[in-house]
JSON list of C-alpha atoms in Angstrom, two decimals:
[
{"chain": "O", "resi": 42, "resn": "MET", "atom": "CA", "xyz": [9.46, 21.44, 9.39]},
{"chain": "O", "resi": 43, "resn": "ALA", "atom": "CA", "xyz": [5.80, 22.08, 8.58]},
{"chain": "O", "resi": 44, "resn": "ILE", "atom": "CA", "xyz": [4.23, 20.39, 5.58]},
{"chain": "O", "resi": 45, "resn": "ASN", "atom": "CA", "xyz": [2.59, 22.86, 3.19]},
{"chain": "O", "resi": 46, "resn": "ARG", "atom": "CA", "xyz": [-0.80, 22.21, 1.63]},
{"chain": "O", "resi": 47, "resn": "ARG", "atom": "CA", "xyz": [0.72, 21.20, -1.74]},
{"chain": "O", "resi": 48, "resn": "GLN", "atom": "CA", "xyz": [2.85, 18.52, -0.02]},
{"chain": "O", "resi": 49, "resn": "GLN", "atom": "CA", "xyz": [-0.11, 17.41, 2.08]},
{"chain": "O", "resi": 50, "resn": "ILE", "atom": "CA", "xyz": [-2.37, 16.66, -0.89]},
{"chain": "O", "resi": 51, "resn": "GLN", "atom": "CA", "xyz": [0.08, 15.26, -3.43]},
{"chain": "O", "resi": 52, "resn": "LEU", "atom": "CA", "xyz": [-0.22, 11.62, -4.37]},
{"chain": "O", "resi": 53, "resn": "THR", "atom": "CA", "xyz": [2.58, 9.22, -3.49]},
{"chain": "O", "resi": 54, "resn": "PRO", "atom": "CA", "xyz": [4.16, 7.28, -6.37]},
{"chain": "O", "resi": 55, "resn": "ASP", "atom": "CA", "xyz": [2.10, 4.20, -5.38]},
{"chain": "O", "resi": 56, "resn": "GLU", "atom": "CA", "xyz": [-1.10, 6.28, -5.27]},
{"chain": "O", "resi": 57, "resn": "GLN", "atom": "CA", "xyz": [-0.27, 7.72, -8.70]},
{"chain": "O", "resi": 58, "resn": "ALA", "atom": "CA", "xyz": [0.27, 4.24, -10.14]},
{"chain": "O", "resi": 59, "resn": "ALA", "atom": "CA", "xyz": [-3.08, 3.05, -8.71]},
{"chain": "O", "resi": 60, "resn": "PHE", "atom": "CA", "xyz": [-4.79, 6.19, -10.04]},
{"chain": "O", "resi": 61, "resn": "PHE", "atom": "CA", "xyz": [-3.49, 5.56, -13.55]},
{"chain": "O", "resi": 62, "resn": "ARG", "atom": "CA", "xyz": [-4.67, 1.94, -13.43]},
{"chain": "O", "resi": 63, "resn": "GLU", "atom": "CA", "xyz": [-8.17, 3.11, -12.38]},
{"chain": "O", "resi": 64, "resn": "ARG", "atom": "CA", "xyz": [-8.52, 5.91, -14.94]},
{"chain": "O", "resi": 65, "resn": "LYS", "atom": "CA", "xyz": [-8.82, 5.43, -18.70]},
{"chain": "O", "resi": 66, "resn": "LYS", "atom": "CA", "xyz": [-9.50, 8.96, -19.91]},
{"chain": "O", "resi": 67, "resn": "ALA", "atom": "CA", "xyz": [-7.38, 12.10, -19.76]},
{"chain": "O", "resi": 68, "resn": "ALA", "atom": "CA", "xyz": [-7.30, 15.57, -21.30]},
{"chain": "O", "resi": 69, "resn": "LEU", "atom": "CA", "xyz": [-4.43, 16.00, -23.76]},
{"chain": "O", "resi": 70, "resn": "ALA", "atom": "CA", "xyz": [-3.35, 19.59, -24.30]},
{"chain": "O", "resi": 71, "resn": "THR", "atom": "CA", "xyz": [-1.31, 20.58, -27.35]},
{"chain": "O", "resi": 72, "resn": "ILE", "atom": "CA", "xyz": [-0.50, 23.98, -28.84]},
{"chain": "O", "resi": 73, "resn": "ASP", "atom": "CA", "xyz": [-2.23, 24.90, -32.10]},
{"chain": "O", "resi": 74, "resn": "GLY", "atom": "CA", "xyz": [-0.70, 26.87, -34.98]},
{"chain": "O", "resi": 75, "resn": "ASP", "atom": "CA", "xyz": [-1.83, 30.18, -33.46]},
{"chain": "O", "resi": 76, "resn": "GLY", "atom": "CA", "xyz": [-0.27, 29.38, -30.08]},
{"chain": "O", "resi": 77, "resn": "PHE", "atom": "CA", "xyz": [-3.53, 28.56, -28.28]},
{"chain": "O", "resi": 78, "resn": "PRO", "atom": "CA", "xyz": [-4.16, 25.44, -26.20]},
{"chain": "O", "resi": 79, "resn": "HIS", "atom": "CA", "xyz": [-5.97, 22.64, -28.03]},
{"chain": "O", "resi": 80, "resn": "VAL", "atom": "CA", "xyz": [-7.46, 20.25, -25.43]},
{"chain": "O", "resi": 81, "resn": "VAL", "atom": "CA", "xyz": [-9.08, 16.93, -26.28]},
{"chain": "O", "resi": 82, "resn": "ALA", "atom": "CA", "xyz": [-10.31, 13.93, -24.28]},
{"chain": "O", "resi": 83, "resn": "MET", "atom": "CA", "xyz": [-8.24, 10.83, -24.92]},
{"chain": "O", "resi": 84, "resn": "ASN", "atom": "CA", "xyz": [-8.26, 7.23, -23.75]},
{"chain": "O", "resi": 85, "resn": "TYR", "atom": "CA", "xyz": [-4.82, 6.21, -22.52]},
{"chain": "O", "resi": 86, "resn": "PHE", "atom": "CA", "xyz": [-2.88, 3.48, -20.82]},
{"chain": "O", "resi": 87, "resn": "ALA", "atom": "CA", "xyz": [0.22, 3.85, -18.67]},
{"chain": "O", "resi": 88, "resn": "ARG", "atom": "CA", "xyz": [3.20, 1.50, -18.79]},
{"chain": "O", "resi": 89, "resn": "ASP", "atom": "CA", "xyz": [6.81, 1.77, -17.68]},
{"chain": "O", "resi": 90, "resn": "GLY", "atom": "CA", "xyz": [6.46, 5.45, -16.75]},
{"chain": "O", "resi": 91, "resn": "ALA", "atom": "CA", "xyz": [4.97, 6.49, -20.11]},
{"chain": "O", "resi": 92, "resn": "PHE", "atom": "CA", "xyz": [1.42, 7.20, -21.29]},
{"chain": "O", "resi": 93, "resn": "TYR", "atom": "CA", "xyz": [0.11, 5.91, -24.61]},
{"chain": "O", "resi": 94, "resn": "MET", "atom": "CA", "xyz": [-2.84, 7.13, -26.72]},
{"chain": "O", "resi": 95, "resn": "THR", "atom": "CA", "xyz": [-3.89, 6.39, -30.28]},
{"chain": "O", "resi": 96, "resn": "SER", "atom": "CA", "xyz": [-5.08, 8.86, -32.88]},
{"chain": "O", "resi": 97, "resn": "TYR", "atom": "CA", "xyz": [-5.42, 9.25, -36.60]},
{"chain": "O", "resi": 98, "resn": "GLY", "atom": "CA", "xyz": [-2.16, 10.49, -38.04]},
{"chain": "O", "resi": 99, "resn": "LYS", "atom": "CA", "xyz": [-3.86, 13.48, -39.69]},
{"chain": "O", "resi": 100, "resn": "ALA", "atom": "CA", "xyz": [-5.75, 14.58, -36.54]},
{"chain": "O", "resi": 101, "resn": "GLN", "atom": "CA", "xyz": [-5.24, 18.16, -35.38]},
{"chain": "O", "resi": 102, "resn": "LYS", "atom": "CA", "xyz": [-3.62, 17.06, -32.12]},
{"chain": "O", "resi": 103, "resn": "VAL", "atom": "CA", "xyz": [-1.04, 15.02, -34.05]},
{"chain": "O", "resi": 104, "resn": "VAL", "atom": "CA", "xyz": [-0.38, 17.94, -36.43]},
{"chain": "O", "resi": 105, "resn": "ASN", "atom": "CA", "xyz": [0.08, 20.17, -33.36]},
{"chain": "O", "resi": 106, "resn": "ILE", "atom": "CA", "xyz": [2.51, 17.73, -31.68]},
{"chain": "O", "resi": 107, "resn": "ARG", "atom": "CA", "xyz": [4.60, 17.40, -34.84]},
{"chain": "O", "resi": 108, "resn": "ARG", "atom": "CA", "xyz": [4.86, 21.21, -34.96]},
{"chain": "O", "resi": 109, "resn": "ASN", "atom": "CA", "xyz": [5.42, 21.70, -31.22]},
{"chain": "O", "resi": 110, "resn": "PRO", "atom": "CA", "xyz": [6.09, 18.60, -29.08]},
{"chain": "O", "resi": 111, "resn": "LYS", "atom": "CA", "xyz": [5.24, 20.33, -25.77]},
{"chain": "O", "resi": 112, "resn": "VAL", "atom": "CA", "xyz": [2.14, 18.65, -24.38]},
{"chain": "O", "resi": 113, "resn": "ALA", "atom": "CA", "xyz": [0.33, 18.22, -21.09]},
{"chain": "O", "resi": 114, "resn": "LEU", "atom": "CA", "xyz": [-1.89, 15.37, -20.02]},
{"chain": "O", "resi": 115, "resn": "MET", "atom": "CA", "xyz": [-4.34, 15.58, -17.12]},
{"chain": "O", "resi": 116, "resn": "ALA", "atom": "CA", "xyz": [-6.32, 12.73, -15.60]},
{"chain": "O", "resi": 117, "resn": "GLU", "atom": "CA", "xyz": [-8.85, 13.59, -12.91]},
{"chain": "O", "resi": 118, "resn": "ALA", "atom": "CA", "xyz": [-11.55, 12.09, -10.71]},
{"chain": "O", "resi": 119, "resn": "GLY", "atom": "CA", "xyz": [-14.21, 13.35, -8.31]},
{"chain": "O", "resi": 120, "resn": "ASP", "atom": "CA", "xyz": [-17.29, 15.53, -8.53]},
{"chain": "O", "resi": 121, "resn": "ASP", "atom": "CA", "xyz": [-17.26, 17.73, -5.42]},
{"chain": "O", "resi": 122, "resn": "TYR", "atom": "CA", "xyz": [-14.25, 19.89, -4.57]},
{"chain": "O", "resi": 123, "resn": "ALA", "atom": "CA", "xyz": [-13.45, 17.78, -1.49]},
{"chain": "O", "resi": 124, "resn": "GLU", "atom": "CA", "xyz": [-13.29, 14.66, -3.71]},
{"chain": "O", "resi": 125, "resn": "LEU", "atom": "CA", "xyz": [-11.10, 16.01, -6.51]},
{"chain": "O", "resi": 126, "resn": "ARG", "atom": "CA", "xyz": [-8.05, 13.97, -7.42]},
{"chain": "O", "resi": 127, "resn": "GLY", "atom": "CA", "xyz": [-5.82, 14.42, -10.39]},
{"chain": "O", "resi": 128, "resn": "VAL", "atom": "CA", "xyz": [-2.43, 14.18, -11.98]},
{"chain": "O", "resi": 129, "resn": "MET", "atom": "CA", "xyz": [-1.01, 16.59, -14.55]},
{"chain": "O", "resi": 130, "resn": "ILE", "atom": "CA", "xyz": [1.91, 15.45, -16.67]},
{"chain": "O", "resi": 131, "resn": "ARG", "atom": "CA", "xyz": [4.07, 17.75, -18.76]},
{"chain": "O", "resi": 132, "resn": "GLU", "atom": "CA", "xyz": [6.26, 16.48, -21.53]},
{"chain": "O", "resi": 133, "resn": "GLY", "atom": "CA", "xyz": [8.77, 18.20, -23.75]},
{"chain": "O", "resi": 134, "resn": "GLU", "atom": "CA", "xyz": [9.10, 15.59, -26.50]},
{"chain": "O", "resi": 135, "resn": "ALA", "atom": "CA", "xyz": [6.33, 13.35, -27.80]},
{"chain": "O", "resi": 136, "resn": "ALA", "atom": "CA", "xyz": [7.32, 10.07, -29.45]},
{"chain": "O", "resi": 137, "resn": "VAL", "atom": "CA", "xyz": [5.11, 8.28, -31.97]},
{"chain": "O", "resi": 138, "resn": "ARG", "atom": "CA", "xyz": [4.96, 4.46, -31.87]},
{"chain": "O", "resi": 139, "resn": "ALA", "atom": "CA", "xyz": [2.60, 1.69, -32.99]},
{"chain": "O", "resi": 140, "resn": "ALA", "atom": "CA", "xyz": [0.82, -0.32, -30.21]},
{"chain": "O", "resi": 141, "resn": "PHE", "atom": "CA", "xyz": [-2.73, -1.43, -29.51]},
{"chain": "O", "resi": 142, "resn": "GLU", "atom": "CA", "xyz": [-2.37, -4.61, -27.49]},
{"chain": "O", "resi": 143, "resn": "GLY", "atom": "CA", "xyz": [-0.45, -3.10, -24.53]},
{"chain": "O", "resi": 144, "resn": "ARG", "atom": "CA", "xyz": [-3.61, -1.44, -23.22]},
{"chain": "O", "resi": 145, "resn": "ALA", "atom": "CA", "xyz": [-5.08, -4.78, -22.13]},
{"chain": "O", "resi": 146, "resn": "VAL", "atom": "CA", "xyz": [-2.00, -5.61, -20.06]},
{"chain": "O", "resi": 147, "resn": "VAL", "atom": "CA", "xyz": [-2.20, -2.57, -17.78]},
{"chain": "O", "resi": 148, "resn": "GLN", "atom": "CA", "xyz": [-5.92, -1.76, -17.40]},
{"chain": "O", "resi": 149, "resn": "THR", "atom": "CA", "xyz": [-7.76, -3.03, -14.33]},
{"chain": "O", "resi": 150, "resn": "ASP", "atom": "CA", "xyz": [-10.71, -4.06, -16.52]},
{"chain": "O", "resi": 151, "resn": "PRO", "atom": "CA", "xyz": [-9.20, -4.70, -19.95]},
{"chain": "O", "resi": 152, "resn": "ALA", "atom": "CA", "xyz": [-11.31, -4.61, -23.06]},
{"chain": "O", "resi": 153, "resn": "PRO", "atom": "CA", "xyz": [-10.41, -6.32, -26.33]},
{"chain": "O", "resi": 154, "resn": "VAL", "atom": "CA", "xyz": [-9.21, -4.20, -29.19]},
{"chain": "O", "resi": 155, "resn": "ASN", "atom": "CA", "xyz": [-12.23, -2.98, -31.15]},
{"chain": "O", "resi": 156, "resn": "ARG", "atom": "CA", "xyz": [-12.33, -4.53, -34.63]},
{"chain": "O", "resi": 157, "resn": "GLY", "atom": "CA", "xyz": [-12.96, -1.12, -36.17]},
{"chain": "O", "resi": 158, "resn": "ALA", "atom": "CA", "xyz": [-9.95, 0.32, -34.37]},
{"chain": "O", "resi": 159, "resn": "ALA", "atom": "CA", "xyz": [-7.78, -2.60, -35.46]},
{"chain": "O", "resi": 160, "resn": "ALA", "atom": "CA", "xyz": [-8.90, -2.13, -39.08]},
{"chain": "O", "resi": 161, "resn": "SER", "atom": "CA", "xyz": [-7.98, 1.56, -38.91]},
{"chain": "O", "resi": 162, "resn": "ALA", "atom": "CA", "xyz": [-4.47, 0.82, -37.58]},
{"chain": "O", "resi": 163, "resn": "PRO", "atom": "CA", "xyz": [-2.69, 1.71, -40.85]},
{"chain": "O", "resi": 164, "resn": "LYS", "atom": "CA", "xyz": [-4.04, 5.27, -40.59]},
{"chain": "O", "resi": 165, "resn": "ARG", "atom": "CA", "xyz": [-3.34, 5.67, -36.88]},
{"chain": "O", "resi": 166, "resn": "VAL", "atom": "CA", "xyz": [-0.39, 6.56, -34.72]},
{"chain": "O", "resi": 167, "resn": "VAL", "atom": "CA", "xyz": [0.29, 6.04, -31.04]},
{"chain": "O", "resi": 168, "resn": "LEU", "atom": "CA", "xyz": [1.33, 9.04, -29.02]},
{"chain": "O", "resi": 169, "resn": "LYS", "atom": "CA", "xyz": [3.82, 8.27, -26.26]},
{"chain": "O", "resi": 170, "resn": "VAL", "atom": "CA", "xyz": [4.05, 10.85, -23.49]},
{"chain": "O", "resi": 171, "resn": "VAL", "atom": "CA", "xyz": [7.09, 10.55, -21.20]},
{"chain": "O", "resi": 172, "resn": "PRO", "atom": "CA", "xyz": [6.68, 12.81, -18.15]},
{"chain": "O", "resi": 173, "resn": "GLU", "atom": "CA", "xyz": [9.20, 15.55, -17.44]},
{"chain": "O", "resi": 174, "resn": "LYS", "atom": "CA", "xyz": [7.17, 16.95, -14.54]},
{"chain": "O", "resi": 175, "resn": "ILE", "atom": "CA", "xyz": [4.25, 15.48, -12.58]},
{"chain": "O", "resi": 176, "resn": "VAL", "atom": "CA", "xyz": [1.93, 17.45, -10.30]},
{"chain": "O", "resi": 177, "resn": "SER", "atom": "CA", "xyz": [-0.75, 15.59, -8.36]},
{"chain": "O", "resi": 178, "resn": "TRP", "atom": "CA", "xyz": [-3.49, 16.37, -5.86]},
{"chain": "O", "resi": 179, "resn": "ASP", "atom": "CA", "xyz": [-5.99, 14.54, -3.70]},
{"chain": "O", "resi": 180, "resn": "HIS", "atom": "CA", "xyz": [-8.35, 16.90, -1.89]},
{"chain": "O", "resi": 181, "resn": "ARG", "atom": "CA", "xyz": [-9.71, 13.97, 0.10]},
{"chain": "O", "resi": 182, "resn": "LYS", "atom": "CA", "xyz": [-6.50, 14.16, 2.15]},
{"chain": "O", "resi": 183, "resn": "LEU", "atom": "CA", "xyz": [-7.68, 17.51, 3.50]},
{"chain": "O", "resi": 184, "resn": "GLY", "atom": "CA", "xyz": [-10.52, 15.81, 5.34]},
{"chain": "O", "resi": 185, "resn": "GLY", "atom": "CA", "xyz": [-13.05, 18.45, 4.30]},
{"chain": "O", "resi": 186, "resn": "ARG", "atom": "CA", "xyz": [-10.70, 21.36, 5.22]},
{"chain": "O", "resi": 187, "resn": "TYR", "atom": "CA", "xyz": [-10.37, 23.49, 2.12]}
]
């Protein structure tokens, strides 16, 4: 059976885990009140199959998630087409939890919690994204054939 291009470039589970340890920033897409995508850059950390991000509780993305919990998260790397790597995660239900310290446990180069961020904790929420579907790609696996 021939392997199609999608299967050829997808990341293995181990490659995905390494990718998430390397990356710290992702695009979070929510749906606004008019039904349009609302995309913002977010710092995240991954642990136990879930992705965590913090935000102010009154932020537009949080308002959007409370109205419609369907979200997508995309982390990417690479500049040229032949270098592009990424993972897109879709989730149907977003959970809100408090956590700052977990980030340092899973990052390859952990940073301490910023004092300003810690002081703002009472106004903040943590968004927990649990993947329902994951799509990944690594164009480097094509060896320049694209």
